[in-house]
């Protein structure tokens, strides 16, 4: 019986140890489950961030490619203006005419190069005035056959690169 | 004693239930711990991916900005060539000379515009031949005073945009 009693005691101790272990592991499960949940949250957030960044970068790359020529094209506008001004000079003689013909070809190929990059001339003669692309530097009474709010003279042509204005056209508007 | 025995039985059943619970929770702990570890792994990987993408995008943005003018500049090289060819024509008379002077100014301002975007002329006369920037279209015996592997004639100037070659210089090399 002594042995039996001892056994009983041990068994009771075991039960108490098992209960402690069970309680500990249950609290461990709770802790791990909470950690897991938090990490899942952070994981989802970093994945969403990744998707956002990739989307934003694609947009930036697209814009950068679309308007890549803006800087050089803008600087070339003065060059084009000067070339046009030079070409207004009348010359005589075969050599001079040959030279002028060559320069005219250069001028055209320059406009072609700009055009191939998406640069277009804004030359709104007789078109409705559009403040997005035109700058009114003078207004005048409409003459016969002229409608109000129409461009009646283009003082300086403008240029646009796709939907961006590089320089507005300087115009006179009938009003 | 019957009651006692019943109590004992109940206690034994409880122990067995507790043990099952303990085993289940322990296996739950293992499962959660494993899940947590796997998720931590994936989390670290997606974070590393994010860092890589940001780094790569910064580099791409930098390159895109650095070489943004490459396309338009390359197209303008033919324009510059033609302008140079036209300017070789000799003209006479005030009007023609005036016109030519205007075109020379245009030419210079065009080179300035290209330069401000990082475009530089490659004109390696008397310099050591460099296959990165020059294309040898002819070799000839060195004449007196000429060193071997030196550019002795530039048939067509080249252009570079920063470290990128837009067009190599076409040269004759002493060999």
CSV table of N, CA and C in Angstrom, one decimal, chain B residues 10-154:
chain,number,residue,atom,x,y,z
B,10,UNK,N,-12.3,8.8,-12.8
B,10,UNK,CA,-12.4,10.1,-13.4
B,10,UNK,C,-11.1,10.8,-13.5
B,11,UNK,N,-10.3,10.7,-12.5
B,11,UNK,CA,-9.0,11.4,-12.5
B,11,UNK,C,-8.1,10.8,-13.6
B,12,UNK,N,-8.2,9.5,-13.7
B,12,UNK,CA,-7.4,8.9,-14.8
B,12,UNK,C,-7.9,9.3,-16.2
B,13,UNK,N,-9.2,9.4,-16.3
B,13,UNK,CA,-9.7,9.9,-17.6
B,13,UNK,C,-9.2,11.4,-17.9
B,14,UNK,N,-9.3,12.2,-16.8
B,14,UNK,CA,-8.9,13.6,-16.9
B,14,UNK,C,-7.4,13.7,-17.4
B,15,UNK,N,-6.6,12.8,-16.8
B,15,UNK,CA,-5.2,12.8,-17.1
B,15,UNK,C,-5.0,12.5,-18.6
B,16,UNK,N,-5.8,11.5,-19.0
B,16,UNK,CA,-5.7,11.1,-20.4
B,16,UNK,C,-6.1,12.2,-21.4
B,17,UNK,N,-7.2,12.9,-21.0
B,17,UNK,CA,-7.7,14.1,-21.8
B,17,UNK,C,-6.7,15.2,-21.8
B,18,UNK,N,-6.2,15.5,-20.6
B,18,UNK,CA,-5.1,16.5,-20.5
B,18,UNK,C,-3.9,16.2,-21.4
B,19,UNK,N,-3.6,14.9,-21.4
B,19,UNK,CA,-2.4,14.5,-22.2
B,19,UNK,C,-2.7,14.7,-23.7
B,20,UNK,N,-3.9,14.4,-24.1
B,20,UNK,CA,-4.3,14.6,-25.5
B,20,UNK,C,-4.3,16.0,-25.9
B,21,UNK,N,-4.9,16.9,-25.0
B,21,UNK,CA,-4.9,18.3,-25.2
B,21,UNK,C,-3.4,18.8,-25.3
B,22,UNK,N,-2.6,18.4,-24.4
B,22,UNK,CA,-1.2,18.8,-24.4
B,22,UNK,C,-0.5,18.4,-25.7
B,23,UNK,N,-0.8,17.2,-26.1
B,23,UNK,CA,-0.2,16.7,-27.4
B,23,UNK,C,-0.7,17.5,-28.6
B,24,UNK,N,-2.0,17.8,-28.6
B,24,UNK,CA,-2.6,18.6,-29.7
B,24,UNK,C,-2.0,20.0,-29.7
B,25,UNK,N,-1.9,20.6,-28.5
B,25,UNK,CA,-1.4,22.0,-28.5
B,25,UNK,C,0.1,22.0,-28.9
B,26,UNK,N,0.8,21.0,-28.5
B,26,UNK,CA,2.2,20.9,-28.8
B,26,UNK,C,2.3,20.8,-30.4
B,27,UNK,N,1.5,20.0,-31.0
B,27,UNK,CA,1.6,19.8,-32.4
B,27,UNK,C,1.1,21.1,-33.1
B,28,UNK,N,0.2,21.8,-32.4
B,28,UNK,CA,-0.3,23.1,-32.9
B,28,UNK,C,0.8,24.1,-32.9
B,29,UNK,N,1.6,24.1,-31.8
B,29,UNK,CA,2.7,25.0,-31.6
B,29,UNK,C,3.7,24.8,-32.7
B,30,UNK,N,4.0,23.5,-33.0
B,30,UNK,CA,5.0,23.1,-34.0
B,30,UNK,C,4.5,23.7,-35.4
B,31,UNK,N,3.2,23.5,-35.6
B,31,UNK,CA,2.6,23.9,-36.9
B,31,UNK,C,2.7,25.4,-37.1
B,32,UNK,N,2.3,26.1,-36.0
B,32,UNK,CA,2.3,27.5,-36.1
B,32,UNK,C,3.8,28.1,-36.2
B,33,UNK,N,4.7,27.4,-35.5
B,33,UNK,CA,6.1,27.9,-35.5
B,33,UNK,C,6.6,27.7,-36.9
B,34,UNK,N,6.2,26.6,-37.6
B,34,UNK,CA,6.7,26.3,-38.9
B,34,UNK,C,6.1,27.4,-39.9
B,35,UNK,N,4.8,27.6,-39.7
B,35,UNK,CA,4.1,28.6,-40.6
B,35,UNK,C,4.8,30.0,-40.5
B,36,UNK,N,5.0,30.3,-39.2
B,36,UNK,CA,5.6,31.6,-38.9
B,36,UNK,C,7.0,31.7,-39.5
B,37,UNK,N,7.8,30.6,-39.5
B,37,UNK,CA,9.1,30.6,-40.0
B,37,UNK,C,9.0,30.8,-41.6
B,38,UNK,N,8.1,30.1,-42.2
B,38,UNK,CA,7.9,30.2,-43.6
B,38,UNK,C,7.5,31.6,-44.0
B,39,UNK,N,6.6,32.2,-43.2
B,39,UNK,CA,6.1,33.5,-43.6
B,39,UNK,C,7.2,34.5,-43.4
B,40,UNK,N,8.0,34.3,-42.3
B,40,UNK,CA,9.1,35.2,-42.1
B,40,UNK,C,10.1,35.2,-43.3
B,41,UNK,N,10.3,34.0,-43.8
B,41,UNK,CA,11.1,33.8,-45.0
B,41,UNK,C,10.6,34.6,-46.2
B,42,UNK,N,9.3,34.4,-46.4
B,42,UNK,CA,8.7,35.1,-47.6
B,42,UNK,C,8.7,36.6,-47.3
B,43,UNK,N,8.5,37.0,-46.1
B,43,UNK,CA,8.5,38.4,-45.8
B,43,UNK,C,9.8,39.1,-46.1
B,44,UNK,N,10.9,38.4,-45.7
B,44,UNK,CA,12.2,38.9,-45.9
B,44,UNK,C,12.5,38.9,-47.4
B,45,UNK,N,12.0,37.9,-48.1
B,45,UNK,CA,12.3,37.9,-49.6
B,45,UNK,C,11.6,39.0,-50.3
B,46,UNK,N,10.3,39.3,-49.9
B,46,UNK,CA,9.6,40.3,-50.6
B,46,UNK,C,10.2,41.7,-50.2
B,47,UNK,N,10.7,41.8,-49.0
B,47,UNK,CA,11.4,43.1,-48.6
B,47,UNK,C,12.7,43.3,-49.4
B,48,UNK,N,13.4,42.2,-49.6
B,48,UNK,CA,14.6,42.3,-50.4
B,48,UNK,C,14.3,42.6,-51.8
B,49,UNK,N,13.2,42.0,-52.3
B,49,UNK,CA,12.8,42.3,-53.7
B,49,UNK,C,12.4,43.8,-53.8
B,50,UNK,N,11.7,44.3,-52.8
B,50,UNK,CA,11.3,45.7,-52.8
B,50,UNK,C,12.6,46.6,-52.9
B,51,UNK,N,13.5,46.3,-52.1
B,51,UNK,CA,14.8,47.1,-52.0
B,51,UNK,C,15.5,47.1,-53.4
B,52,UNK,N,15.5,45.9,-54.0
B,52,UNK,CA,16.1,45.7,-55.3
B,52,UNK,C,15.4,46.5,-56.4
B,53,UNK,N,14.1,46.5,-56.4
B,53,UNK,CA,13.3,47.2,-57.4
B,53,UNK,C,13.5,48.7,-57.2
B,54,UNK,N,13.5,49.1,-56.0
B,54,UNK,CA,13.8,50.6,-55.8
B,54,UNK,C,15.1,51.0,-56.3
B,55,UNK,N,16.1,50.2,-56.0
B,55,UNK,CA,17.5,50.5,-56.5
B,55,UNK,C,17.6,50.5,-58.0
B,56,UNK,N,16.9,49.5,-58.6
B,56,UNK,CA,17.0,49.4,-60.0
B,56,UNK,C,16.2,50.5,-60.7
B,57,UNK,N,15.1,50.9,-60.1
B,57,UNK,CA,14.3,52.0,-60.6
B,57,UNK,C,15.1,53.3,-60.5
B,58,UNK,N,15.8,53.5,-59.4
B,58,UNK,CA,16.6,54.8,-59.3
B,58,UNK,C,17.6,54.8,-60.4
B,59,UNK,N,18.3,53.7,-60.6
B,59,UNK,CA,19.3,53.6,-61.7
B,59,UNK,C,18.7,53.9,-63.0
B,60,UNK,N,17.5,53.3,-63.3
B,60,UNK,CA,16.9,53.5,-64.6
B,60,UNK,C,16.4,54.9,-64.8
B,61,UNK,N,15.9,55.5,-63.7
B,61,UNK,CA,15.5,56.9,-63.8
B,61,UNK,C,16.7,57.8,-64.1
B,62,UNK,N,17.8,57.5,-63.4
B,62,UNK,CA,19.0,58.3,-63.6
B,62,UNK,C,19.5,58.2,-65.0
B,63,UNK,N,19.6,57.0,-65.5
B,63,UNK,CA,20.0,56.7,-66.9
B,63,UNK,C,19.1,57.4,-67.9
B,64,UNK,N,17.8,57.3,-67.6
B,64,UNK,CA,16.8,57.9,-68.5
B,64,UNK,C,17.0,59.4,-68.6
B,65,UNK,N,17.3,60.0,-67.5
B,65,UNK,CA,17.5,61.5,-67.4
B,65,UNK,C,18.8,61.8,-68.1
B,66,UNK,N,19.8,61.0,-67.9
B,66,UNK,CA,21.1,61.3,-68.4
B,66,UNK,C,21.1,61.2,-70.0
B,67,UNK,N,20.4,60.2,-70.5
B,67,UNK,CA,20.4,60.0,-71.9
B,67,UNK,C,19.1,60.4,-72.6
B,68,UNK,N,18.3,61.2,-71.9
B,68,UNK,CA,17.0,61.5,-72.5
B,68,UNK,C,17.1,62.1,-73.9
B,69,UNK,N,18.2,62.8,-74.2
B,69,UNK,CA,18.2,63.5,-75.5
B,69,UNK,C,18.8,62.7,-76.6
B,70,UNK,N,19.1,61.4,-76.3
B,70,UNK,CA,19.8,60.6,-77.2
B,70,UNK,C,19.1,60.5,-78.6
B,71,UNK,N,17.8,60.2,-78.5
B,71,UNK,CA,17.0,60.0,-79.7
B,71,UNK,C,16.9,61.2,-80.6
B,72,UNK,N,16.6,62.4,-80.0
B,72,UNK,CA,16.5,63.6,-80.9
B,72,UNK,C,17.9,64.0,-81.3
B,73,UNK,N,18.9,63.9,-80.4
B,73,UNK,CA,20.2,64.3,-80.8
B,73,UNK,C,20.7,63.5,-81.9
B,74,UNK,N,20.5,62.2,-81.9
B,74,UNK,CA,20.9,61.3,-83.0
B,74,UNK,C,20.3,61.7,-84.3
B,75,UNK,N,19.0,62.1,-84.3
B,75,UNK,CA,18.4,62.5,-85.5
B,75,UNK,C,18.9,63.8,-86.0
B,76,UNK,N,19.4,64.6,-85.1
B,76,UNK,CA,19.9,66.0,-85.5
B,76,UNK,C,21.3,65.9,-86.1
B,77,UNK,N,22.0,64.8,-85.9
B,77,UNK,CA,23.4,64.7,-86.5
B,77,UNK,C,23.4,64.9,-88.0
B,78,UNK,N,22.4,64.3,-88.7
B,78,UNK,CA,22.3,64.5,-90.1
B,78,UNK,C,22.0,65.9,-90.5
B,79,UNK,N,21.2,66.6,-89.6
B,79,UNK,CA,20.9,68.0,-89.9
B,79,UNK,C,22.2,68.9,-89.7
B,80,UNK,N,23.0,68.6,-88.7
B,80,UNK,CA,24.2,69.3,-88.5
B,80,UNK,C,25.2,69.0,-89.7
B,81,UNK,N,25.3,67.8,-90.1
B,81,UNK,CA,26.1,67.5,-91.3
B,81,UNK,C,25.7,68.3,-92.5
B,82,UNK,N,24.4,68.3,-92.7
B,82,UNK,CA,23.9,69.0,-93.9
B,82,UNK,C,24.2,70.5,-93.8
B,83,UNK,N,24.0,71.0,-92.6
B,83,UNK,CA,24.3,72.4,-92.4
B,83,UNK,C,25.7,72.8,-92.6
B,84,UNK,N,26.6,71.9,-92.2
B,84,UNK,CA,28.1,72.1,-92.4
B,84,UNK,C,28.4,72.0,-93.9
B,85,UNK,N,27.8,71.1,-94.6
B,85,UNK,CA,28.0,71.0,-96.0
B,85,UNK,C,27.5,72.2,-96.8
B,86,UNK,N,26.3,72.7,-96.4
B,86,UNK,CA,25.8,73.9,-97.0
B,86,UNK,C,26.7,75.1,-96.7
B,87,UNK,N,27.3,75.2,-95.5
B,87,UNK,CA,28.1,76.3,-95.1
B,87,UNK,C,29.4,76.3,-95.9
B,88,UNK,N,29.8,75.2,-96.5
B,88,UNK,CA,31.0,75.2,-97.3
B,88,UNK,C,30.9,75.9,-98.6
B,89,UNK,N,29.6,76.2,-99.0
B,89,UNK,CA,29.4,76.9,-100.3
B,89,UNK,C,29.8,78.4,-100.1
B,90,UNK,N,30.6,78.8,-101.1
B,90,UNK,CA,31.1,80.2,-101.1
B,90,UNK,C,30.0,81.1,-101.7
B,91,UNK,N,29.7,82.2,-101.1
B,91,UNK,CA,28.7,83.1,-101.7
B,91,UNK,C,29.3,84.5,-101.8
B,92,UNK,N,28.7,85.3,-102.6
B,92,UNK,CA,29.1,86.7,-102.8
B,92,UNK,C,27.9,87.6,-102.7
B,93,UNK,N,28.2,88.9,-102.5
B,93,UNK,CA,27.1,89.9,-102.4
B,93,UNK,C,26.6,90.0,-100.9
B,94,UNK,N,26.2,91.3,-100.6
B,94,UNK,CA,25.8,91.6,-99.2
B,94,UNK,C,24.7,90.7,-98.7
B,95,UNK,N,23.6,90.6,-99.4
B,95,UNK,CA,22.5,89.9,-99.0
B,95,UNK,C,22.9,88.4,-98.7
B,96,UNK,N,23.6,87.8,-99.6
B,96,UNK,CA,24.0,86.4,-99.5
B,96,UNK,C,25.0,86.3,-98.3
B,97,UNK,N,25.9,87.2,-98.1
B,97,UNK,CA,26.8,87.1,-97.0
B,97,UNK,C,26.1,87.3,-95.7
B,98,UNK,N,25.1,88.2,-95.7
B,98,UNK,CA,24.3,88.4,-94.5
B,98,UNK,C,23.5,87.1,-94.1
B,99,UNK,N,22.9,86.5,-95.2
B,99,UNK,CA,22.2,85.3,-95.0
B,99,UNK,C,23.2,84.2,-94.4
B,100,UNK,N,24.3,84.1,-95.0
B,100,UNK,CA,25.3,83.1,-94.6
B,100,UNK,C,25.7,83.3,-93.1
B,101,UNK,N,25.9,84.6,-92.8
B,101,UNK,CA,26.3,84.9,-91.4
B,101,UNK,C,25.2,84.4,-90.4
B,102,UNK,N,23.9,84.7,-90.9
B,102,UNK,CA,22.8,84.2,-90.0
B,102,UNK,C,22.8,82.7,-89.9
B,103,UNK,N,23.0,82.0,-90.9
B,103,UNK,CA,23.0,80.6,-90.9
B,103,UNK,C,24.2,80.0,-90.0
B,104,UNK,N,25.3,80.7,-90.1
B,104,UNK,CA,26.4,80.3,-89.2
B,104,UNK,C,26.1,80.5,-87.7
B,105,UNK,N,25.3,81.6,-87.4
B,105,UNK,CA,24.9,81.7,-86.1
B,105,UNK,C,23.9,80.6,-85.6
B,106,UNK,N,23.1,80.3,-86.6
B,106,UNK,CA,22.1,79.2,-86.3
B,106,UNK,C,22.9,77.9,-86.0
B,107,UNK,N,23.9,77.6,-86.9
B,107,UNK,CA,24.7,76.4,-86.7
B,107,UNK,C,25.4,76.4,-85.3
B,108,UNK,N,26.0,77.5,-84.9
B,108,UNK,CA,26.6,77.6,-83.6
B,108,UNK,C,25.6,77.4,-82.5
B,109,UNK,N,24.5,78.0,-82.6
B,109,UNK,CA,23.5,77.9,-81.5
B,109,UNK,C,22.9,76.5,-81.4
B,110,UNK,N,22.9,75.8,-82.6
B,110,UNK,CA,22.5,74.4,-82.6
B,110,UNK,C,23.5,73.5,-81.9
B,111,UNK,N,24.8,73.8,-82.1
B,111,UNK,CA,25.8,73.0,-81.4
B,111,UNK,C,25.8,73.3,-79.9
B,112,UNK,N,25.5,74.5,-79.6
B,112,UNK,CA,25.3,74.9,-78.2
B,112,UNK,C,24.2,74.2,-77.5
B,113,UNK,N,23.1,74.1,-78.2
B,113,UNK,CA,21.9,73.4,-77.6
B,113,UNK,C,22.2,72.0,-77.4
B,114,UNK,N,22.9,71.3,-78.4
B,114,UNK,CA,23.3,69.9,-78.2
B,114,UNK,C,24.3,69.8,-77.1
B,115,UNK,N,25.2,70.7,-77.0
B,115,UNK,CA,26.3,70.7,-75.9
B,115,UNK,C,25.6,70.8,-74.6
B,116,UNK,N,24.6,71.6,-74.4
B,116,UNK,CA,24.0,71.8,-73.1
B,116,UNK,C,23.3,70.6,-72.7
B,117,UNK,N,23.0,69.7,-73.6
B,117,UNK,CA,22.4,68.4,-73.3
B,117,UNK,C,23.4,67.3,-73.1
B,118,UNK,N,24.7,67.7,-73.2
B,118,UNK,CA,25.7,66.7,-73.0
B,118,UNK,C,26.3,66.1,-74.3
B,119,UNK,N,25.9,66.6,-75.5
B,119,UNK,CA,26.4,66.1,-76.7
B,119,UNK,C,27.8,66.8,-77.1
B,120,UNK,N,28.8,65.9,-77.3
B,120,UNK,CA,30.1,66.5,-77.7
B,120,UNK,C,30.6,65.9,-79.0
B,121,UNK,N,31.4,66.8,-79.7
B,121,UNK,CA,31.9,66.3,-80.9
B,121,UNK,C,33.1,65.4,-80.7
B,122,UNK,N,33.3,64.4,-81.5
B,122,UNK,CA,34.5,63.5,-81.5
B,122,UNK,C,35.3,63.9,-82.7
B,123,UNK,N,36.4,64.6,-82.5
B,123,UNK,CA,37.2,65.0,-83.7
B,123,UNK,C,38.7,64.8,-83.3
B,124,UNK,N,39.1,63.5,-83.5
B,124,UNK,CA,40.4,63.0,-82.9
B,124,UNK,C,41.6,63.2,-83.7
B,125,UNK,N,41.7,64.3,-84.5
B,125,UNK,CA,42.9,64.5,-85.4
B,125,UNK,C,44.1,64.5,-84.5
B,126,UNK,N,45.1,63.7,-85.0
B,126,UNK,CA,46.4,63.5,-84.3
B,126,UNK,C,46.3,62.9,-83.0
B,127,UNK,N,45.2,62.4,-82.6
B,127,UNK,CA,45.1,61.7,-81.3
B,127,UNK,C,45.3,60.2,-81.5
B,128,UNK,N,45.6,59.4,-80.4
B,128,UNK,CA,45.7,58.0,-80.5
B,128,UNK,C,44.4,57.4,-80.9
B,129,UNK,N,44.4,56.4,-81.8
B,129,UNK,CA,43.2,55.7,-82.3
B,129,UNK,C,42.5,55.0,-81.1
B,130,UNK,N,41.2,55.3,-80.9
B,130,UNK,CA,40.5,54.6,-79.8
B,130,UNK,C,39.2,54.0,-80.4
B,131,UNK,N,39.3,52.6,-80.5
B,131,UNK,CA,38.1,51.9,-81.1
B,131,UNK,C,36.8,52.1,-80.4
B,132,UNK,N,36.8,52.7,-79.2
B,132,UNK,CA,35.5,53.0,-78.5
B,132,UNK,C,34.8,54.2,-79.1
B,133,UNK,N,35.6,55.1,-79.7
B,133,UNK,CA,35.0,56.3,-80.2
B,133,UNK,C,35.3,56.6,-81.7
B,134,UNK,N,36.2,55.8,-82.3
B,134,UNK,CA,36.6,56.0,-83.7
B,134,UNK,C,36.4,54.8,-84.5
B,135,UNK,N,36.0,55.0,-85.8
B,135,UNK,CA,36.0,53.8,-86.7
B,135,UNK,C,37.0,54.0,-87.7
B,136,UNK,N,37.9,53.1,-87.8
B,136,UNK,CA,39.0,53.2,-88.8
B,136,UNK,C,38.4,52.7,-90.2
B,137,UNK,N,38.4,53.6,-91.2
B,137,UNK,CA,37.9,53.2,-92.5
B,137,UNK,C,39.1,53.1,-93.5
B,138,UNK,N,40.3,53.4,-93.0
B,138,UNK,CA,41.4,53.2,-93.9
B,138,UNK,C,42.7,53.3,-93.0
B,139,UNK,N,43.7,52.5,-93.4
B,139,UNK,CA,45.0,52.6,-92.7
B,139,UNK,C,46.1,53.0,-93.7
B,140,UNK,N,47.1,53.7,-93.2
B,140,UNK,CA,48.1,54.1,-94.1
B,140,UNK,C,49.5,54.1,-93.4
B,141,UNK,N,50.6,54.0,-94.2
B,141,UNK,CA,51.9,54.1,-93.6
B,141,UNK,C,52.1,55.4,-92.9
B,142,UNK,N,52.7,55.4,-91.7
B,142,UNK,CA,52.9,56.7,-91.1
B,142,UNK,C,53.9,57.6,-91.9
B,143,UNK,N,53.5,58.8,-92.1
B,143,UNK,CA,54.4,59.7,-92.8
B,143,UNK,C,55.4,60.3,-91.8
B,144,UNK,N,56.3,61.1,-92.2
B,144,UNK,CA,57.3,61.7,-91.3
B,144,UNK,C,56.6,62.5,-90.2
B,145,UNK,N,56.9,62.2,-89.0
B,145,UNK,CA,56.3,63.0,-87.8
B,145,UNK,C,55.0,62.3,-87.3
B,146,UNK,N,54.6,61.3,-88.0
B,146,UNK,CA,53.3,60.7,-87.6
B,146,UNK,C,53.6,59.4,-86.8
B,147,UNK,N,53.0,59.3,-85.7
B,147,UNK,CA,53.2,58.1,-84.9
B,147,UNK,C,52.2,57.0,-85.3
B,148,UNK,N,52.6,55.7,-85.1
B,148,UNK,CA,51.8,54.6,-85.4
B,148,UNK,C,50.5,54.6,-84.5
B,149,UNK,N,49.4,54.1,-84.9
B,149,UNK,CA,48.2,54.0,-84.2
B,149,UNK,C,47.6,55.4,-83.8
B,150,UNK,N,47.9,56.4,-84.7
B,150,UNK,CA,47.4,57.7,-84.5
B,150,UNK,C,46.5,58.1,-85.7
B,151,UNK,N,45.4,58.8,-85.3
B,151,UNK,CA,44.5,59.3,-86.3
B,151,UNK,C,45.1,60.4,-87.2
B,152,UNK,N,45.2,60.1,-88.5
B,152,UNK,CA,45.9,61.1,-89.3
B,152,UNK,C,44.9,61.9,-90.2
B,153,UNK,N,43.7,61.4,-90.2
B,153,UNK,CA,42.6,62.2,-91.0
B,153,UNK,C,41.2,61.8,-90.4
B,154,UNK,N,40.4,62.8,-90.3
B,154,UNK,CA,39.0,62.6,-89.8
B,154,UNK,C,38.1,62.8,-91.0
